[in-house]
Coordinates of C-alpha atoms in Angstrom, one line a residue:
Chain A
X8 CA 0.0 0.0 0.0
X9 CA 2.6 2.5 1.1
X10 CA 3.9 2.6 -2.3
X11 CA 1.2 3.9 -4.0
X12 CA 0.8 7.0 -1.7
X13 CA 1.3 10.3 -2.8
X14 CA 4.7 12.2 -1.8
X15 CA 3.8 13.7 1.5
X16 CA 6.4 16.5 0.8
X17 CA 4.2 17.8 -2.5
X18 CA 1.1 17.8 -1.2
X19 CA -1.0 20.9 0.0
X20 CA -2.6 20.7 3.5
X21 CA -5.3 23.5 3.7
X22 CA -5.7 25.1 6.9
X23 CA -9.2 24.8 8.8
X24 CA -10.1 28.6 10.0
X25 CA -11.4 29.3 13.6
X26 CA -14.4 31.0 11.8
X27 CA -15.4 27.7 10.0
X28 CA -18.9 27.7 12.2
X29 CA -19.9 31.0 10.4
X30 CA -19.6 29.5 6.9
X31 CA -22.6 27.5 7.1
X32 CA -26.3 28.0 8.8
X33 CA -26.0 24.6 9.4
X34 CA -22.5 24.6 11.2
X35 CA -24.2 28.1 13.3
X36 CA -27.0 26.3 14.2
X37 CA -25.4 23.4 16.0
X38 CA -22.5 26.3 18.2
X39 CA -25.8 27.3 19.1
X40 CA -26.8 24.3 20.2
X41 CA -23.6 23.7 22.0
X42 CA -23.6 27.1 23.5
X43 CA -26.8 26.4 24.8
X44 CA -25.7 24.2 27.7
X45 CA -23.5 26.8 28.8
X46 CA -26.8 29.3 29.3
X47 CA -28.9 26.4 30.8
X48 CA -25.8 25.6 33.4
X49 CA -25.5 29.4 34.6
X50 CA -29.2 29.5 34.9
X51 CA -29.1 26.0 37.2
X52 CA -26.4 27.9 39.1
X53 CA -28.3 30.3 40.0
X54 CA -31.5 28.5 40.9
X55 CA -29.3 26.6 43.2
X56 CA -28.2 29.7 44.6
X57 CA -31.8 30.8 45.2
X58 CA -32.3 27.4 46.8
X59 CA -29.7 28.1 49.2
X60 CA -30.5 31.2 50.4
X61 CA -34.3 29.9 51.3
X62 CA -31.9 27.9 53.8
X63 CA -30.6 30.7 55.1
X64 CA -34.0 31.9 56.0
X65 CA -37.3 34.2 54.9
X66 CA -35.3 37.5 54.8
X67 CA -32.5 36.0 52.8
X68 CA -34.6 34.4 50.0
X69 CA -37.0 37.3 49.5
X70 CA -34.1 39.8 49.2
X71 CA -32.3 37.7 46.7
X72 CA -35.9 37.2 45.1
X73 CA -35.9 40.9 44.9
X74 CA -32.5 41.3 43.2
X75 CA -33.8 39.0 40.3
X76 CA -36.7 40.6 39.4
X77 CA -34.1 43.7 38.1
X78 CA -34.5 44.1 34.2
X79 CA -31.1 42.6 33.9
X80 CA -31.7 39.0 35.2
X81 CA -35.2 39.3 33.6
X82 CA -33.2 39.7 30.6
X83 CA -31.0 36.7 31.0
X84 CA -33.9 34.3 32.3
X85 CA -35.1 35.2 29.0
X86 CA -31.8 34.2 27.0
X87 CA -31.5 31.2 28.9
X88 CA -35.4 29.9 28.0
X89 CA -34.7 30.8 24.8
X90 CA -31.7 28.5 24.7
X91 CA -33.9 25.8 26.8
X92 CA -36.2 25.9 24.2
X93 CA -34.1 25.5 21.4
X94 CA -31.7 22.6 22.9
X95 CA -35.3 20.7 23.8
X96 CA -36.3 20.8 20.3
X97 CA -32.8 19.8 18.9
X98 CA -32.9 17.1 21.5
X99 CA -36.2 15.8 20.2
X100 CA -35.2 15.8 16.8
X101 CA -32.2 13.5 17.6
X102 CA -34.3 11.2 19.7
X103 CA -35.8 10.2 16.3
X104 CA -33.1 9.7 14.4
X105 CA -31.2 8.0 17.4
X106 CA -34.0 5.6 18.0
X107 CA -36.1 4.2 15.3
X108 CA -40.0 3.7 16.2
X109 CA -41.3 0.7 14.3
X110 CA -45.1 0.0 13.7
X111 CA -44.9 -3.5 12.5
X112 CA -43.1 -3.7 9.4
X113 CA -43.0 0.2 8.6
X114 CA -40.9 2.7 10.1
X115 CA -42.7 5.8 11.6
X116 CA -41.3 9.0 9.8
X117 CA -38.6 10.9 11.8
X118 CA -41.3 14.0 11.8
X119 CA -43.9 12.4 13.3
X120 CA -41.8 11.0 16.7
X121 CA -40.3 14.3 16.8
X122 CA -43.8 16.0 16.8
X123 CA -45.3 13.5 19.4
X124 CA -42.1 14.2 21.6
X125 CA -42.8 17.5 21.6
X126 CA -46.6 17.6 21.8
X127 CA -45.8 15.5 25.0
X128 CA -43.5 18.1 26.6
X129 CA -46.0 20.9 25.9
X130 CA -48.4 19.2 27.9
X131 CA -46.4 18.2 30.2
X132 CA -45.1 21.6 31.0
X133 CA -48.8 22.5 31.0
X134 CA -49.6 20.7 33.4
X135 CA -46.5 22.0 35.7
X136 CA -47.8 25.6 34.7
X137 CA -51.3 24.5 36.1
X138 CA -50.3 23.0 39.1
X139 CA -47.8 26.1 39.9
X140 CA -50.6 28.7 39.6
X141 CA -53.0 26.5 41.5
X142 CA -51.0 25.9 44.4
X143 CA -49.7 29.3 44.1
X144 CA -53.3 30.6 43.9
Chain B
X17 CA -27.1 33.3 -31.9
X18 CA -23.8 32.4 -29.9
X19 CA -24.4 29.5 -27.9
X20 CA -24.5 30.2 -24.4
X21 CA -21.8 29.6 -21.9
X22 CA -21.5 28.6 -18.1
X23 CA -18.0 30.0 -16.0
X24 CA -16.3 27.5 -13.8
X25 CA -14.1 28.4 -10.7
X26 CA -12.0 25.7 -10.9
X27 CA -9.3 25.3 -8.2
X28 CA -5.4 24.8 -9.8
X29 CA -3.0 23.5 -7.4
X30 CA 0.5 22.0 -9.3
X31 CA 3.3 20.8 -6.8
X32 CA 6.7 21.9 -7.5
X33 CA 5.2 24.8 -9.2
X34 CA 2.5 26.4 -6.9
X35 CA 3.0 26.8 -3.2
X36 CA -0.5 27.4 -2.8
X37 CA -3.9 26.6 -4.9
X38 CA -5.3 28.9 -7.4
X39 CA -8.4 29.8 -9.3
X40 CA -8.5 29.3 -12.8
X41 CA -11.7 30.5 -15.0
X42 CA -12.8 28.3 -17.8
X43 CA -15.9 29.4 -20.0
X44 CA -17.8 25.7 -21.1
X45 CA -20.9 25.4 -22.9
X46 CA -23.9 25.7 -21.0
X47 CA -26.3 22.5 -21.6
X48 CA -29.7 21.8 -20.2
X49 CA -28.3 18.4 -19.9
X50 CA -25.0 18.3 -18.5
X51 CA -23.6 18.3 -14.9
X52 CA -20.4 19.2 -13.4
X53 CA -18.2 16.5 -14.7
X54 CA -19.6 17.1 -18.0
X55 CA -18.2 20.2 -17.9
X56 CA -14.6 18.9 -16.4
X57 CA -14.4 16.4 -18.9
X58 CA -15.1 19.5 -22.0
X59 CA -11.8 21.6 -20.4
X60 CA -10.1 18.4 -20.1
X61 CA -10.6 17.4 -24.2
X62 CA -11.2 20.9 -25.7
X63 CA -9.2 23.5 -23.1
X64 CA -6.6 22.5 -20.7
X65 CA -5.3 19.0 -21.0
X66 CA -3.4 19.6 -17.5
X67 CA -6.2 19.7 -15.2
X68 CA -6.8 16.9 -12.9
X69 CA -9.5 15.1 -11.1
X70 CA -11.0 12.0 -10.3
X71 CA -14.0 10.3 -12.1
X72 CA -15.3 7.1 -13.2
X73 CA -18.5 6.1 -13.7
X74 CA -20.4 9.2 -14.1
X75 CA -24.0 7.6 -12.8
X76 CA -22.9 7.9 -8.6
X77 CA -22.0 4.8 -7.9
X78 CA -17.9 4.7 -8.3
X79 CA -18.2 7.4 -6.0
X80 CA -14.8 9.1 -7.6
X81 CA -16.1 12.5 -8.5
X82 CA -16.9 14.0 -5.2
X83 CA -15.5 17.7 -5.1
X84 CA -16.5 21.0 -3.4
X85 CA -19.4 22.5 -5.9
X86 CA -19.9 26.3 -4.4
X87 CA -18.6 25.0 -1.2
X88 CA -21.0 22.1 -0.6
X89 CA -19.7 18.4 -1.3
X90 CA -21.0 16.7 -3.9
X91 CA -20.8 14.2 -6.8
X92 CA -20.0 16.3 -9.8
X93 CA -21.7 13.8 -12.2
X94 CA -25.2 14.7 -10.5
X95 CA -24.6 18.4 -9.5
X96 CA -26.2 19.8 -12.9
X97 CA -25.2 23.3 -15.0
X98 CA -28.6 24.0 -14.9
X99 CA -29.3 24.3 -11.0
X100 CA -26.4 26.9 -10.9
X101 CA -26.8 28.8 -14.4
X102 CA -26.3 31.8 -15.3
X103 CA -24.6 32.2 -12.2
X104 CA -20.8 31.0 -12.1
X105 CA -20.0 27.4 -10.3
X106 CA -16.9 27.5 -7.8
X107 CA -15.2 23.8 -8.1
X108 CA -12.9 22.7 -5.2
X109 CA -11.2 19.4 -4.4
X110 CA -13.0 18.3 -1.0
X111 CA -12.2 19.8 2.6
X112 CA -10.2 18.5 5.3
X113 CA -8.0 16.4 2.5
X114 CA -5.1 17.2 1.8
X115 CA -4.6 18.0 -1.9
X116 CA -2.6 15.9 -4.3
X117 CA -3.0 18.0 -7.7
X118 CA -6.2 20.5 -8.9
X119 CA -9.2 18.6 -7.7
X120 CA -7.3 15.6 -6.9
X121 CA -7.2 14.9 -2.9
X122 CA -5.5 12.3 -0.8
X123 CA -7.7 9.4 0.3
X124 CA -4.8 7.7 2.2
X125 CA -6.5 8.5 5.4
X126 CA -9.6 7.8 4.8
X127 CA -8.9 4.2 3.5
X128 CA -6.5 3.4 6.8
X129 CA -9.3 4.4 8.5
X130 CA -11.9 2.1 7.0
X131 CA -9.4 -1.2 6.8
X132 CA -9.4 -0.3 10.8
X133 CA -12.8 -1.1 11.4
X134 CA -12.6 -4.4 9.4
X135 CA -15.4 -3.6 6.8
X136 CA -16.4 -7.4 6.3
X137 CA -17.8 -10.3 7.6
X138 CA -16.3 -12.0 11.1
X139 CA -17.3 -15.3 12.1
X140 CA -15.5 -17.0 14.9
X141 CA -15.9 -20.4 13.1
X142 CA -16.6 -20.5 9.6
X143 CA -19.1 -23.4 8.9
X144 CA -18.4 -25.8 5.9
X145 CA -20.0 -24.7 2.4
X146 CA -22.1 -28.1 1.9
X147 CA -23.6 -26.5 5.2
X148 CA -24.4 -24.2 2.9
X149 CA -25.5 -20.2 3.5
X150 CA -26.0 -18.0 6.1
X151 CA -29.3 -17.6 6.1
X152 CA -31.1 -13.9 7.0
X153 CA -34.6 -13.0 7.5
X154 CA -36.0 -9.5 5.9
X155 CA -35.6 -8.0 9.1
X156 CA -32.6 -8.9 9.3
X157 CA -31.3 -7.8 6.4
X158 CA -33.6 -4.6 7.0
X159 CA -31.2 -3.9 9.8
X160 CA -28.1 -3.3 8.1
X161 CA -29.3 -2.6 4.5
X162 CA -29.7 1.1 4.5
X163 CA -26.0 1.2 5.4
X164 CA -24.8 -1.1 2.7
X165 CA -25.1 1.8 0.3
X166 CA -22.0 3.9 1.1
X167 CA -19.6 3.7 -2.2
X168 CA -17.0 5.4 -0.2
X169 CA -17.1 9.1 -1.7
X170 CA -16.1 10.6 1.3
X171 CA -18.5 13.9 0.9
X172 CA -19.4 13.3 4.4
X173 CA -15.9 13.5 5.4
X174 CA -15.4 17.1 3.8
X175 CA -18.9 17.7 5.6
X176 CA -17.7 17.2 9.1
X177 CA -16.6 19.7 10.9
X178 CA -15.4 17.5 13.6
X179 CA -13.1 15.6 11.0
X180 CA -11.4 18.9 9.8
X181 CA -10.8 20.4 13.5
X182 CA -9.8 17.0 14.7
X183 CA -8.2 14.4 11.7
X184 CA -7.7 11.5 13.9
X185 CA -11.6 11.0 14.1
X186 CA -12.9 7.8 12.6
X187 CA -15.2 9.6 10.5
X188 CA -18.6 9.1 9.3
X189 CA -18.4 6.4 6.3
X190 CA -16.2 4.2 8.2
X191 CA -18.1 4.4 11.4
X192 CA -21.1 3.8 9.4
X193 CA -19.6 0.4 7.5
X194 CA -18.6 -0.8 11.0
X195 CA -21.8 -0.7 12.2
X196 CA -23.4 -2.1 9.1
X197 CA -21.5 -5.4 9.8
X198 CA -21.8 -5.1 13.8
X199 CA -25.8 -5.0 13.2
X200 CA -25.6 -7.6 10.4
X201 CA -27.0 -10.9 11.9
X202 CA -24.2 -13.3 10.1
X203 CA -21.4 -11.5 11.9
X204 CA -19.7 -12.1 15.4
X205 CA -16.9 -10.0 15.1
X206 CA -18.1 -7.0 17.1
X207 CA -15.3 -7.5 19.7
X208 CA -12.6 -6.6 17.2
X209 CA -14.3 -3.8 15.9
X210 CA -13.6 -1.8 19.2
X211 CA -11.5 1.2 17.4
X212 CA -15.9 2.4 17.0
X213 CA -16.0 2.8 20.6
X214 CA -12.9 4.4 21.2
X215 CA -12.5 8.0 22.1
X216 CA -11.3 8.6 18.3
X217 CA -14.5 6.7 17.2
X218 CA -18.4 7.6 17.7
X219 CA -17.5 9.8 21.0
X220 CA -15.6 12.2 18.7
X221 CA -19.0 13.3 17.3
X222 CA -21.0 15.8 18.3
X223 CA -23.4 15.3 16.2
X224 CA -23.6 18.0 13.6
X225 CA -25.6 15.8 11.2
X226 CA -24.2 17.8 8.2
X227 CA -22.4 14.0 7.3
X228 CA -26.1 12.2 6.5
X229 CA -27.2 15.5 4.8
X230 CA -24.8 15.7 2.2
X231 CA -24.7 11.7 1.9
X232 CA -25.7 11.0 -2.1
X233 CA -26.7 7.4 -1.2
X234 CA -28.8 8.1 2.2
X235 CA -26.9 6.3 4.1
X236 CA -27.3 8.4 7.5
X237 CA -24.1 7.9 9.2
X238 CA -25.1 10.3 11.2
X239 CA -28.0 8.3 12.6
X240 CA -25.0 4.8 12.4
X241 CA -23.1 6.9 15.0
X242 CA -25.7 7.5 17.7
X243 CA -26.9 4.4 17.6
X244 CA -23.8 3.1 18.2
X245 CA -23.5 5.7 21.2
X246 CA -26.4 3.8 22.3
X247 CA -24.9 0.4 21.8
X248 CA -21.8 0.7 23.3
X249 CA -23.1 3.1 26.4
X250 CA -25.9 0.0 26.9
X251 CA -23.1 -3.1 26.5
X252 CA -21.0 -1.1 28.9
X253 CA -23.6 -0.9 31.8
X254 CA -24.4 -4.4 30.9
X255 CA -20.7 -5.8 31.8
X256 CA -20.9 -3.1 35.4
X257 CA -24.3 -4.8 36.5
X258 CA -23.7 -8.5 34.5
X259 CA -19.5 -8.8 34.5
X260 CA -20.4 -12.4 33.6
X261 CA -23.0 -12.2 31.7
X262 CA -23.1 -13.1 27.6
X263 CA -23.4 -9.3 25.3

């Protein structure tokens, strides 16, 4: 084999550019996706945060509360459900293609697992909606 | 009336001459009916003998003419004149190979890489041939088939970003013909396959799915990868909770 292969002296090796992700709208899409985690990760750091100070008592939680209801953390808790949003749906569209769903002898279509996997989530996040306002009501 | 003509972009690179690639222009008759390689093959006869590039069969199965086409990879003999006309057509040998001559790129890697993942049958024992075949059921055989259909073209290689930024990455088609003869019934040589589950195999991948979407055969290797994710990441819980047991 070896000496058929082309001189490695004479041959060009192009260089890949740190930009390569803004060539495409596909390669943008998936930094997005990656970037994603890092939003959802700052967000759980926080919530943990919050979670702590409700240990550190009534006074401590509603002040910290208080500080994240500033247009600035509004702002962010906006960025970062944005982000949540679009990593579930890329998440559900690899579930399909990750796990075929058979019916029989015929394959269900990618589409239709990825819509039922997301009807499911809306309706499940409903639900958590209902049963936060009712128990908050 | 002067017949009409079609500009193509075509990347020169001669070694010992040019220290990097260049662009040459070539004017070629515009036709309803003919693709890319048509048009390679008319500056190759009619307007510069020098230029080089791979073809063969010109009907996508050789898989030889894969090159760049306005940045995207495809099979010049079914990327048609008239999907691009009037507008000018950019020709490029494939990304993250390095280049030979013109269009012509160096496969090298990509064939170490496939003989690594042993793209053929493995039985522990073979049985005699009056025993006669290995026999399959459709479902079987409806396991594997889709991935049967890579002809080795490598677009999906110039269409992975992962493979660019890190070369020592298995790659999609080679990933993908591993696991069309780990999931193929007759075979029992999954064990020596294990360069798939390495870190240089499927957990390279981040899943960028660009491999299965410029795939001319739809193979998905895209789809071959996670699956194999899924595999590997169920055999390996199996051997924690079952160290015993038979995978």
């Amino acid at each position: 084999m070896s000496g058929t292969r082309p001189d490695p002296s004479k041959l060009y090796r192009p260089k890949i550019p740190a930009t390569w992700w803004l060539r495409k709208k596909s390669y943008f899409l998936f930094m997005l996706r990656e970037l994603s985690s890092v939003f959802i990760a700052l967000f759980l750091l926080v919530y943990l945060y919050q979670i702590y100070q409700l240990t550190r008592g009534p006074e401590a939680y509603v002040a910290f509360s208080r500080r994240l209801s500033s247009p600035g953390w509004i702002f962010f808790n906006l960025i970062a459900l944005l982000f949540a949003v679009y990593h579930s749906v890329t998440w559900f569209q690899s579930t399909a293609v990750v796990l075929p769903v058979r019916l029989g002898e015929r394959l269900v279509p990618r589409q239709i697992v990825t819509a039922l996997h997301i009807g499911a989530w809306i309706v499940v996040s409903l639900g958590v909606l209902i049963l936060f306002l009712a128990l908050k009501g | 009336m002067a017949e009409p003509t079609i500009t193509l972009n075509v990347t020169r690179y001669r070694p010992g001459q040019d220290q990097a690639p260049t662009t040459q222009a070539y004017a070629v008759p515009y036709k309803q009916d003919w693709v890319v390689l048509d048009a390679l093959n008319h500056i190759k006869d009619q307007i510069d003998g020098t230029l080089s590039y791979r073809w063969s069969c010109r009907m996508g199965v050789c898989g030889s003419c894969g090159m760049m086409v306005n940045g995207v990879p495809k099979l010049t003999c079914a990327a048609f004149l008239r999907d691009y006309y009037p507008h000018e057509i950019r020709v490029e040998p494939l990304v993250n190979f390095p280049i030979i001559r013109d269009l012509v790129i160096d496969m090298s890697d990509f064939l170490d890489k496939l003989k690594s993942v042993k793209p053929w049958i493995i039985r522990k024992e073979e049985k005699p041939v009056a025993q006669g075949e290995y026999l399959q059921t459709p479902a079987e055989l409806e396991a594997f088939h889709q991935f049967t259909q890579c002809i080795n073209c490598m677009l999906c290689y110039a269409a992975c970003p992962v493979y660019g930024v890190e070369p020592k990455f298995l790659g999609p088609a080679a990933i993908a013909l591993g696991y069309r003869y780990n999931m193929d019934s007759r075979d029992q040589g999954k064990e020596q396959r294990d360069v798939i589950g390495n870190h240089d195999g499927i957990w390279d991948c981040t899943f960028v799915g660009e491999c299965s979407v410029v795939c001319p055969k739809d193979v998905d290797p895209a789809a071959a990868i996670q699956r194999s994710k899924v595999d590997t990441t169920k055999n390996w819980f199996q051997s924690i909770l079952m160290p015993w047991g038979e995978r």
